Coordinates of C-alpha atoms in Angstrom, one line a residue:
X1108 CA 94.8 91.9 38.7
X1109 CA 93.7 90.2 35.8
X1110 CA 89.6 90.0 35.5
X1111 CA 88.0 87.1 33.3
X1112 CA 85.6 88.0 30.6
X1113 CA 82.3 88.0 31.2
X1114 CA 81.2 86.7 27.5
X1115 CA 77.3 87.4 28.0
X1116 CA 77.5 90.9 29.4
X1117 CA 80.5 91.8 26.9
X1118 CA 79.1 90.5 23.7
X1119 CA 75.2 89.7 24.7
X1120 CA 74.8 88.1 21.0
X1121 CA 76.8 85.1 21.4
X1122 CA 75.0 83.0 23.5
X1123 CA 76.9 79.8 25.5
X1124 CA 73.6 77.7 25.1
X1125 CA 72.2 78.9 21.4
X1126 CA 75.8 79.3 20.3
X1127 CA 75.7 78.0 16.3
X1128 CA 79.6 76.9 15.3
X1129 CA 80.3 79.7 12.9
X1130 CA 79.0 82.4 16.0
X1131 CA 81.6 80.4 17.7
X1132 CA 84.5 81.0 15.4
X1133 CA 83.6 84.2 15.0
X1134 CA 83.8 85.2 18.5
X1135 CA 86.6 83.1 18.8
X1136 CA 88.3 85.6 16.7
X1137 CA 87.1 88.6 18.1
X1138 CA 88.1 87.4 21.3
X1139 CA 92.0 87.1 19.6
X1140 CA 91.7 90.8 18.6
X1141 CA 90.6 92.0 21.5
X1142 CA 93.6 90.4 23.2
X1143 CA 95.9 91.5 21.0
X1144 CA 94.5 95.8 21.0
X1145 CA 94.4 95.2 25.0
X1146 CA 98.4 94.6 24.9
X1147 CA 98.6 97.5 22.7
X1148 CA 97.0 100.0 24.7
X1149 CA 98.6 98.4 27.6
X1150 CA 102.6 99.4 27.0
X1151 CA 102.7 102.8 29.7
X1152 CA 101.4 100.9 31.6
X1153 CA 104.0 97.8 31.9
X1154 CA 106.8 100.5 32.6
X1155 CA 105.0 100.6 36.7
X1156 CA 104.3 97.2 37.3
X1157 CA 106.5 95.4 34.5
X1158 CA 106.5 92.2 36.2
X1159 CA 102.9 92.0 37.2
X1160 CA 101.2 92.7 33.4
X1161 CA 103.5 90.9 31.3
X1162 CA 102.5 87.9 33.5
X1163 CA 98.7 88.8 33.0
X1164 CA 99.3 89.5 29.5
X1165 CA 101.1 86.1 28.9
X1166 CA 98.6 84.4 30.5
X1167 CA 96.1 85.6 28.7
X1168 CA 98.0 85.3 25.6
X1169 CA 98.0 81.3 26.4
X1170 CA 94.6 81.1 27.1
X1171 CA 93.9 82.5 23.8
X1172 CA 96.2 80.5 21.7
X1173 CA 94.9 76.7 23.8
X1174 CA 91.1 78.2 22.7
X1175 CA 92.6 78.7 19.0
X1176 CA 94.1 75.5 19.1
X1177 CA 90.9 74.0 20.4
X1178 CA 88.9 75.7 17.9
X1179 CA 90.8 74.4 14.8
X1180 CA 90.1 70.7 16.5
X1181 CA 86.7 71.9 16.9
X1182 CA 86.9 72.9 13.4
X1183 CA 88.0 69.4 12.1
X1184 CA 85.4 67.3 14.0
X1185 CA 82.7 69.6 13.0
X1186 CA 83.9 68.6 9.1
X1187 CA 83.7 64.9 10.4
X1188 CA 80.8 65.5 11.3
X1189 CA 79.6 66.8 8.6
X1190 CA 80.7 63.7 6.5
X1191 CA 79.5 61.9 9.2
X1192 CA 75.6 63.7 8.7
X1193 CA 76.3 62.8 4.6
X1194 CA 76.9 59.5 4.5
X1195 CA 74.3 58.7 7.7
X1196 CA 71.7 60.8 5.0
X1197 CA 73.0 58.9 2.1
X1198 CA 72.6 55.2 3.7
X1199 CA 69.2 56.7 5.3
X1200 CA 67.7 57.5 1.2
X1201 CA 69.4 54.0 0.0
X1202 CA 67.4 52.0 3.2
X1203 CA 64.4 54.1 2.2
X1204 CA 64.2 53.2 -1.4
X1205 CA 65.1 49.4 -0.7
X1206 CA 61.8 49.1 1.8
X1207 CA 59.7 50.9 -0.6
X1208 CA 60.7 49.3 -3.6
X1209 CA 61.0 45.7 -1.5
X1210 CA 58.4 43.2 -3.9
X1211 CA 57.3 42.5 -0.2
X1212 CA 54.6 44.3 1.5
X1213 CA 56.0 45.7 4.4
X1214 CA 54.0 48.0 7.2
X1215 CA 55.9 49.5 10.1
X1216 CA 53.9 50.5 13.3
X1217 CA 54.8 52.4 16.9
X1218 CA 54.7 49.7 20.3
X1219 CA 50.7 50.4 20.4
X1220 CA 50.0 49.2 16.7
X1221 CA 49.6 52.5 14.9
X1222 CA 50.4 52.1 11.4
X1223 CA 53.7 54.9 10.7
X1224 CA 55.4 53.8 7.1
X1225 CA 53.8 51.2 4.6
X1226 CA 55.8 50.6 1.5
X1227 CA 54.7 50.7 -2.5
X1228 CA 54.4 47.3 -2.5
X1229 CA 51.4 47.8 1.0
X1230 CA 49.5 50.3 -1.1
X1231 CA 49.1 47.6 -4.2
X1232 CA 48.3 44.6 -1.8
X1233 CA 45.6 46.7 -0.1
X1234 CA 44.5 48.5 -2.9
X1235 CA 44.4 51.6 -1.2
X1236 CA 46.1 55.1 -1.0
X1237 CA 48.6 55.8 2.0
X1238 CA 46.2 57.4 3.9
X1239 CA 44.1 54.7 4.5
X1240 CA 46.5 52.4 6.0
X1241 CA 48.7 55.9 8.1
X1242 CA 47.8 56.8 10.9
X1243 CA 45.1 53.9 11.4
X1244 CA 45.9 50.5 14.1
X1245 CA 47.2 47.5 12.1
X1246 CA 44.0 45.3 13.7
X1247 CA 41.3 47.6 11.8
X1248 CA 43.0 45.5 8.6
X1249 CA 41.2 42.1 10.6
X1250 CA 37.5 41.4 10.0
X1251 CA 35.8 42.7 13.1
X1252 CA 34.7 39.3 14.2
X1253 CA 38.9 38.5 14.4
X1254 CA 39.9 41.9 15.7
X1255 CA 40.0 40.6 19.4
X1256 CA 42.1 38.0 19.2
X1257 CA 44.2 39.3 16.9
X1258 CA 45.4 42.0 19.6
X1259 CA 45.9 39.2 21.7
X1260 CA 47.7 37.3 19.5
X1261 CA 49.7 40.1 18.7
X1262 CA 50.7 40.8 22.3
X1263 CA 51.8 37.1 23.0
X1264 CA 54.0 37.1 19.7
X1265 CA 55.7 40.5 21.0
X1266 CA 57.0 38.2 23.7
X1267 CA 59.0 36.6 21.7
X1268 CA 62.7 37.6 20.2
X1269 CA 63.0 35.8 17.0
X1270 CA 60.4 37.0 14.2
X1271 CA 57.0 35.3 14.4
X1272 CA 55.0 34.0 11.4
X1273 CA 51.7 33.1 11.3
X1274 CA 48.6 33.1 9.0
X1275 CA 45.5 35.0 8.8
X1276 CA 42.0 36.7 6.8
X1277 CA 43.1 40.3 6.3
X1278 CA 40.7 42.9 4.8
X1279 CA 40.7 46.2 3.0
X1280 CA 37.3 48.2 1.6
X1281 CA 39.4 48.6 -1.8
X1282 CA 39.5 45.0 -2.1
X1283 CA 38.1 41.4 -1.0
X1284 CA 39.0 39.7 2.1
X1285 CA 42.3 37.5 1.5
X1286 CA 44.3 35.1 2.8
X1287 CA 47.5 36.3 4.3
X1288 CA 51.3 35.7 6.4
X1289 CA 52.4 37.7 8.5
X1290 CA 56.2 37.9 9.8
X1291 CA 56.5 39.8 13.0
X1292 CA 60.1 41.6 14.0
X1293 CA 59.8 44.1 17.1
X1294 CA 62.5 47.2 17.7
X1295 CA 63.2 47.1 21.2
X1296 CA 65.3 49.6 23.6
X1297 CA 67.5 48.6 26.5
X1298 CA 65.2 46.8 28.5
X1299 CA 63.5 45.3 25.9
X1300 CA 60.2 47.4 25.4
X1301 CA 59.0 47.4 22.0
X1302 CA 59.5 50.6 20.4
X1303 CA 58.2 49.8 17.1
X1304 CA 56.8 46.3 14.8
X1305 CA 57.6 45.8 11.0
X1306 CA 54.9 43.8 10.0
X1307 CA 55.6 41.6 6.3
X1308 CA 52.3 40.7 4.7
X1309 CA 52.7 38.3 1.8
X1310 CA 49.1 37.3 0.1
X1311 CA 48.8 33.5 -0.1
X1312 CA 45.3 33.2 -1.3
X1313 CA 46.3 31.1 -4.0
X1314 CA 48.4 28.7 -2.0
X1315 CA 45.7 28.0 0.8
X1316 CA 43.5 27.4 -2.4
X1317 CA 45.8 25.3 -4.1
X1318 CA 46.6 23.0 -0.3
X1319 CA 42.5 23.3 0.6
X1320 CA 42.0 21.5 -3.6
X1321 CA 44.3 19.2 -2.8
X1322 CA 43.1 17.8 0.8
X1323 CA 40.0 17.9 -0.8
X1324 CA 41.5 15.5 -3.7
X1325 CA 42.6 13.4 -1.5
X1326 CA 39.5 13.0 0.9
X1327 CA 37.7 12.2 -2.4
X1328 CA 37.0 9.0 -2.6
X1329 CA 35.5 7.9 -5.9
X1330 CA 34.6 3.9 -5.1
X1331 CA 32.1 5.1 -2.6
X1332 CA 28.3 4.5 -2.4
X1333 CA 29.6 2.7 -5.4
X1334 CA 28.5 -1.3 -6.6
X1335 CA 31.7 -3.2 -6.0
X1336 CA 32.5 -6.2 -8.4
X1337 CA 34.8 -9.1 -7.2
X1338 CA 37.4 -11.3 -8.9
X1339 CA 39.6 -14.0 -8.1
X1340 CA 43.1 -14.6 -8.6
X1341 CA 43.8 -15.2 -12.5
X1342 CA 40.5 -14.1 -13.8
X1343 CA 40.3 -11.8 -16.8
X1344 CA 38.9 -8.3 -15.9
X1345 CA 36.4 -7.4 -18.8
X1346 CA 36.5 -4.0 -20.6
X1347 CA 33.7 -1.7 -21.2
X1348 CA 34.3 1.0 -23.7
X1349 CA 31.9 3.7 -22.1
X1350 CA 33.8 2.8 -19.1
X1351 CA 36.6 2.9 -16.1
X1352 CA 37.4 0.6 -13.4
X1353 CA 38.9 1.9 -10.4
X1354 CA 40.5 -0.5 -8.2
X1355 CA 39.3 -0.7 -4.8
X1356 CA 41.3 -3.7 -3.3
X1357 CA 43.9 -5.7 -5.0
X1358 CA 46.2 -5.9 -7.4
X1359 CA 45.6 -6.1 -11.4
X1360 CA 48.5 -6.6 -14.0
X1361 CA 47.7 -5.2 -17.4
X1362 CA 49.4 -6.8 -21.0
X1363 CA 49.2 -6.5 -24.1
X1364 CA 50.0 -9.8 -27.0
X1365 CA 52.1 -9.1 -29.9
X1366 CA 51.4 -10.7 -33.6
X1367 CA 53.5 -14.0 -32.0
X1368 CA 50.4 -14.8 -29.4
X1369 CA 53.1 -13.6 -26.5
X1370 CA 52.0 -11.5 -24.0
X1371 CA 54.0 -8.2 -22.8
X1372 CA 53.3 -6.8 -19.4
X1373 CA 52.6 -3.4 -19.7
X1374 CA 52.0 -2.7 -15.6
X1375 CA 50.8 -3.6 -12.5
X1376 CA 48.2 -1.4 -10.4
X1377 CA 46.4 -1.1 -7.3
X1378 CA 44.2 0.5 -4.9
X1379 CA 42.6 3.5 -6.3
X1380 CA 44.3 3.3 -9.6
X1381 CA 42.0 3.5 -12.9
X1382 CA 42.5 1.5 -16.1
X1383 CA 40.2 1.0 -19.3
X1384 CA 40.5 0.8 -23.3
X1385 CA 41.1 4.7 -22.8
X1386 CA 44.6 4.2 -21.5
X1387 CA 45.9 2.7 -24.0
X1388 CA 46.6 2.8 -27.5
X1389 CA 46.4 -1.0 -28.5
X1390 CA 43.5 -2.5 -29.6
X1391 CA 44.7 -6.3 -27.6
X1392 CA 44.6 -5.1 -24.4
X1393 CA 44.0 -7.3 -21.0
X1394 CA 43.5 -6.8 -17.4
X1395 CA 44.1 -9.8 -14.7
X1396 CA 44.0 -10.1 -11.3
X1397 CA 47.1 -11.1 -9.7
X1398 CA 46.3 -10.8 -6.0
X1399 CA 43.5 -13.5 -3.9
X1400 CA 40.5 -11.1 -5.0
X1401 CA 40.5 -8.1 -6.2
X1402 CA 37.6 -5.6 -5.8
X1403 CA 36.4 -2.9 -8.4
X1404 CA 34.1 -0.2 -9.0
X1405 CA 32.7 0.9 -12.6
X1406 CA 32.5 4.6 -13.3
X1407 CA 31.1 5.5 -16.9
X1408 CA 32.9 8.2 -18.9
X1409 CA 29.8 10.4 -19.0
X1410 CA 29.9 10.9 -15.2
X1411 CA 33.5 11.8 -15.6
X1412 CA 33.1 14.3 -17.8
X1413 CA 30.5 15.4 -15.7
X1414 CA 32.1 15.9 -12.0
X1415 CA 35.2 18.1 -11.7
X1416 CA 36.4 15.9 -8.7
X1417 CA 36.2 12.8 -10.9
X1418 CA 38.5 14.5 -14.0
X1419 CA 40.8 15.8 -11.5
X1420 CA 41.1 12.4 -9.9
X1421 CA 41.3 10.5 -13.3
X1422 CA 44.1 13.2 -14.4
X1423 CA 46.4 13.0 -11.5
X1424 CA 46.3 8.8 -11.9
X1425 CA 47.3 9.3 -15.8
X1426 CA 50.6 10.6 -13.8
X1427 CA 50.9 7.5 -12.6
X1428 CA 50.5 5.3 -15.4
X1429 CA 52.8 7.2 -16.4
X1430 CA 55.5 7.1 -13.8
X1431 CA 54.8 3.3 -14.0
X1432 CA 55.0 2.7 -17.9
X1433 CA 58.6 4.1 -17.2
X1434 CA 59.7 2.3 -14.8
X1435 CA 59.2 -0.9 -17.1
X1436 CA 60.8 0.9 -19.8
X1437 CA 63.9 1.0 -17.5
X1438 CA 63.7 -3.1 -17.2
X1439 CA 63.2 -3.6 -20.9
X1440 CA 66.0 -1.5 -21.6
X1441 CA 68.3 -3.9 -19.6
X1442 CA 70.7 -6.0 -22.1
X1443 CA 71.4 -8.8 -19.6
X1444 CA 68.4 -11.1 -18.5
X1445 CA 69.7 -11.5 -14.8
X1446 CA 69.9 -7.6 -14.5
X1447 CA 66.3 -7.4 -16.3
X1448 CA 64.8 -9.6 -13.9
X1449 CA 66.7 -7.8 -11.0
X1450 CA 65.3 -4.3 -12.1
X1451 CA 61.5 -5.4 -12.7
X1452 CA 62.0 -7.1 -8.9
X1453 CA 62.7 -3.4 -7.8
X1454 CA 60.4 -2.0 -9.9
X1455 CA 57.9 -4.2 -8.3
X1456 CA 58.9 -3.4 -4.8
X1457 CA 58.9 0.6 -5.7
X1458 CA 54.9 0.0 -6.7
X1459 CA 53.9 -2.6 -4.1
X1460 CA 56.5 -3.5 -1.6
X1461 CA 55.9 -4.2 2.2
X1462 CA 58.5 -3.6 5.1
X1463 CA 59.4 -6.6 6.8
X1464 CA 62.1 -7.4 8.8
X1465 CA 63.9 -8.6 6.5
X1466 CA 63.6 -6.4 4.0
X1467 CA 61.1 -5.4 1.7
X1468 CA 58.3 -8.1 0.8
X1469 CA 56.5 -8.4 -2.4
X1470 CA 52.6 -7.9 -1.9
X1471 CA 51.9 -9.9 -5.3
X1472 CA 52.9 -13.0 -6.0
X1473 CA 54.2 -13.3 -9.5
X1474 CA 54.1 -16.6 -11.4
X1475 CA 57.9 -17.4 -12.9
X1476 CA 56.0 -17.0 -16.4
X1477 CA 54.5 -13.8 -15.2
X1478 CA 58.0 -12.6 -14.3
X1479 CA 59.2 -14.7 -17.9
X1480 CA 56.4 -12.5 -19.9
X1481 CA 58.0 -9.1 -17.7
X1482 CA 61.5 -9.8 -18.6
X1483 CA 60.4 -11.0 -22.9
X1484 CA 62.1 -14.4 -21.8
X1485 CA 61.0 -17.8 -20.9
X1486 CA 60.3 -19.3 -17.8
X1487 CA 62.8 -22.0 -17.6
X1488 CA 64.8 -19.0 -17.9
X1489 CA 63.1 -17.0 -15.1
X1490 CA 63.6 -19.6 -12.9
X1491 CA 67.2 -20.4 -13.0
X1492 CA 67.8 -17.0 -12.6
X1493 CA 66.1 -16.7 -9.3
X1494 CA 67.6 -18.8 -8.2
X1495 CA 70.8 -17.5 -8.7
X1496 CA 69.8 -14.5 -6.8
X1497 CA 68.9 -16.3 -4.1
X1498 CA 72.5 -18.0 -4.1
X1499 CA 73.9 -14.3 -3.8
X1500 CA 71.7 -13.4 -1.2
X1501 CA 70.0 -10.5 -3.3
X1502 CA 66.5 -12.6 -2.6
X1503 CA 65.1 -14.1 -0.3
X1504 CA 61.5 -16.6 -0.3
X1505 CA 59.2 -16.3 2.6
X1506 CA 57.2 -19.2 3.8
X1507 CA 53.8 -18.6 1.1
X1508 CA 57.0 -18.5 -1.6
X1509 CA 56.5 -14.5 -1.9
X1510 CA 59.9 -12.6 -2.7
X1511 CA 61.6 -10.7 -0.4
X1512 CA 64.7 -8.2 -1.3
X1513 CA 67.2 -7.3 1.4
X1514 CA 67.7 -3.9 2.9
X1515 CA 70.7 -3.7 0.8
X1516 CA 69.4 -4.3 -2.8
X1517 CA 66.4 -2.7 -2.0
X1518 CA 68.2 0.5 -1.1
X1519 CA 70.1 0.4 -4.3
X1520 CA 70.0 3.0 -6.9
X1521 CA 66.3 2.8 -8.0
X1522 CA 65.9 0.8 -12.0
X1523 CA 66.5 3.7 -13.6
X1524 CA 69.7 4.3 -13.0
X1525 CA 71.0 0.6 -12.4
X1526 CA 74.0 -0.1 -14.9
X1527 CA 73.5 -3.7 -17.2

């Protein structure tokens, strides 16, 4: 009766649980040839029991042919495999090149915190070689004072799916304390235990610098502890050439008079605003108040020169006078007076409109020769053309005779860009 090979007492080598796929072919051949010298020696033997060995023979010839067969398809998943193992190696290297030569700093840690990779870019941020920052717990990087809560801020932001930004002081011995965001991601298994955190740190030093200089700009105030002077409606502001007045309340409208004795308006500013000789190249130069009563401080130029907060006020509000001295341009450049006097009403409402209901109300109340001198026409001229915008509904007059534009022509293309 046919007996099944015992494959660990016959060939004691080959191994079922070591067994390397070559050892496999190989015994997978043997195993053929053995077969195949068996049947040999086995032919006197047929001629007694024909029936009974050519059954054990074919048998056996079958099982060895299904285990060739399954060893050639063993044979062409292993090379599969193999390309398989390539390509998985060749995507591994790409992915490993990309994070290390990613211009982000990027540190990747196990579920307790303990710091595993950390990229090129990691080493320059912290100034430090990699075995500082392996092996060590990502909160030895917070000042000791913030260690605490950073571990428990760490574990509430694990609770969360989506990656979690937020800021903080991060320190390394190789360098100073800095200012730093984080962006949290967390690798997570079935049932959603962390298994590791990549950690992007991205040194913002200079942009809380830049935002903390800027709020403090704008906390500045430089008409306080300050003597305030006062002026009426129509008076003329006087210059001092060592000098700069800031406004505190009101509104002042600054002009200049060409060789004809007219006068050109050159602007009108308000609270916080600066004017003096110094902003201006021409030697006729006038400031009046336009508004009830206008309040202002004097600030000498020595003291500006002085105090950095005072320069850096005075240099932001030359953007201004800029922005402003363009806008005017815009309404000289229109060709036809209606449109001219349309465009300076904008322009007005751009520097000191007020939301009413219905629409946007001028805070200033121009004269018709004010707006006349605006436009470089007269006021007889002024005048008929308001009020042929207020015929077309494109103004309106409110009670104390202040102007008011509707929704719709004051949410019209702004003066620069309106067509004469």
């Amino acid at each position: 009766m046919f007996q099944p090979i015992n494959r660990d007492r016959e060939n004691p080598a080959v191994s079922t649980q070591a067994m390397t796929f070559e050892s496999l072919r190989q015994y997978v051949e043997t195993l053929d040839d053995r077969v195949r010298r068996l049947y040999e020696r086995a032919n006197p033997a047929l001629e007694k029991q024909p029936s009974l060995m050519l059954h054990a023979f074919k048998e056996l010839g079958t099982a060895a042919e299904a285990l060739q067969v399954a060893m050639e398809e063993l044979l062409c998943q292993h090379e599969n495999i193999l390309d398989l193992h390539s390509e998985v190696e060749r995507e591994r290297d790409r992915y490993h090149i990309l994070f290390n030569e990613s211009p982000d700093a990027y540190l990747v840690t196990d579920a307790s915190g303990i710091i595993t990779h950390a990229n090129r870019a990691a080493l320059v941020l912290f100034n430090c070689p990699a075995q500082f920052l392996l092996g060590k717990p990502f909160p030895t990087l917070v000042p000791s004072e913030r260690s605490n809560a950073f571990r428990q801020q760490l574990r509430q932001r694990q609770e969360h799916r989506d990656p979690q930004e937020w800021e903080l002081r991060l320190y390394s011995p190789y360098r100073n304390a800095f200012d730093a965001a984080l962006t949290l991601s967390c690798d997570r298994d079935e049932t959603g235990n962390v298994l590791s955190m990549r950690l992007c740190v991205r040194d913002i030093t200079a942009r809380v610098r830049r935002i903390a200089a800027q709020e403090a700009q704008e906390a500045f105030d430089p008409t306080c502890d300050r003597d305030r002077h006062c002026y009426l409606k129509g008076d003329i502001i006087p210059f001092k050439l060592d000098s700069l007045w800031i406004i505190c309340e009101g509104w002042v409208k600054l002009s200049t008079l060409t060789e004809n004795n007219e006068e050109i308006m050159m602007g009108i500013i308000g609270p916080k605003m600066p004017f003096g000789p110094k902003f201006t190249p021409f030697s006729i130069y006038q400031a009046t108040a336009v508004s009830d009563t206008v309040e202002l401080v004097c600030i000498p130029q020595a003291e500006i020169a002085e105090c950095n907060q005072l320069k850096s006020f005075n240099n932001s509000q030359l953007l201004e006078h800029l922005h402003q001295t363009q806008y005017f341009l815009a309404v000289y450049g229109r060709r036809k007076i209606k449109h001219r006097l349309l465009c300076l009403l904008k322009t007005c409402d751009r520097l000191f409109g007020d939301r009413v209901p219905q629409g946007s109300r001028l805070q200033v109340r121009l004269t018709h020769q004010e707006l006349a001198d605006a436009c470089c026409t007269t006021r007889v001229t002024i005048t008929r053309f308001l009020k042929t915008l207020q015929e077309e509904g494109k103004i309106l007059f409110d009670r104390d005779n202040h102007i008011i534009l509707p929704d719709a022509v004051s949410s019209s293309p702004p003066p620069a860009q309106i067509t004469g």
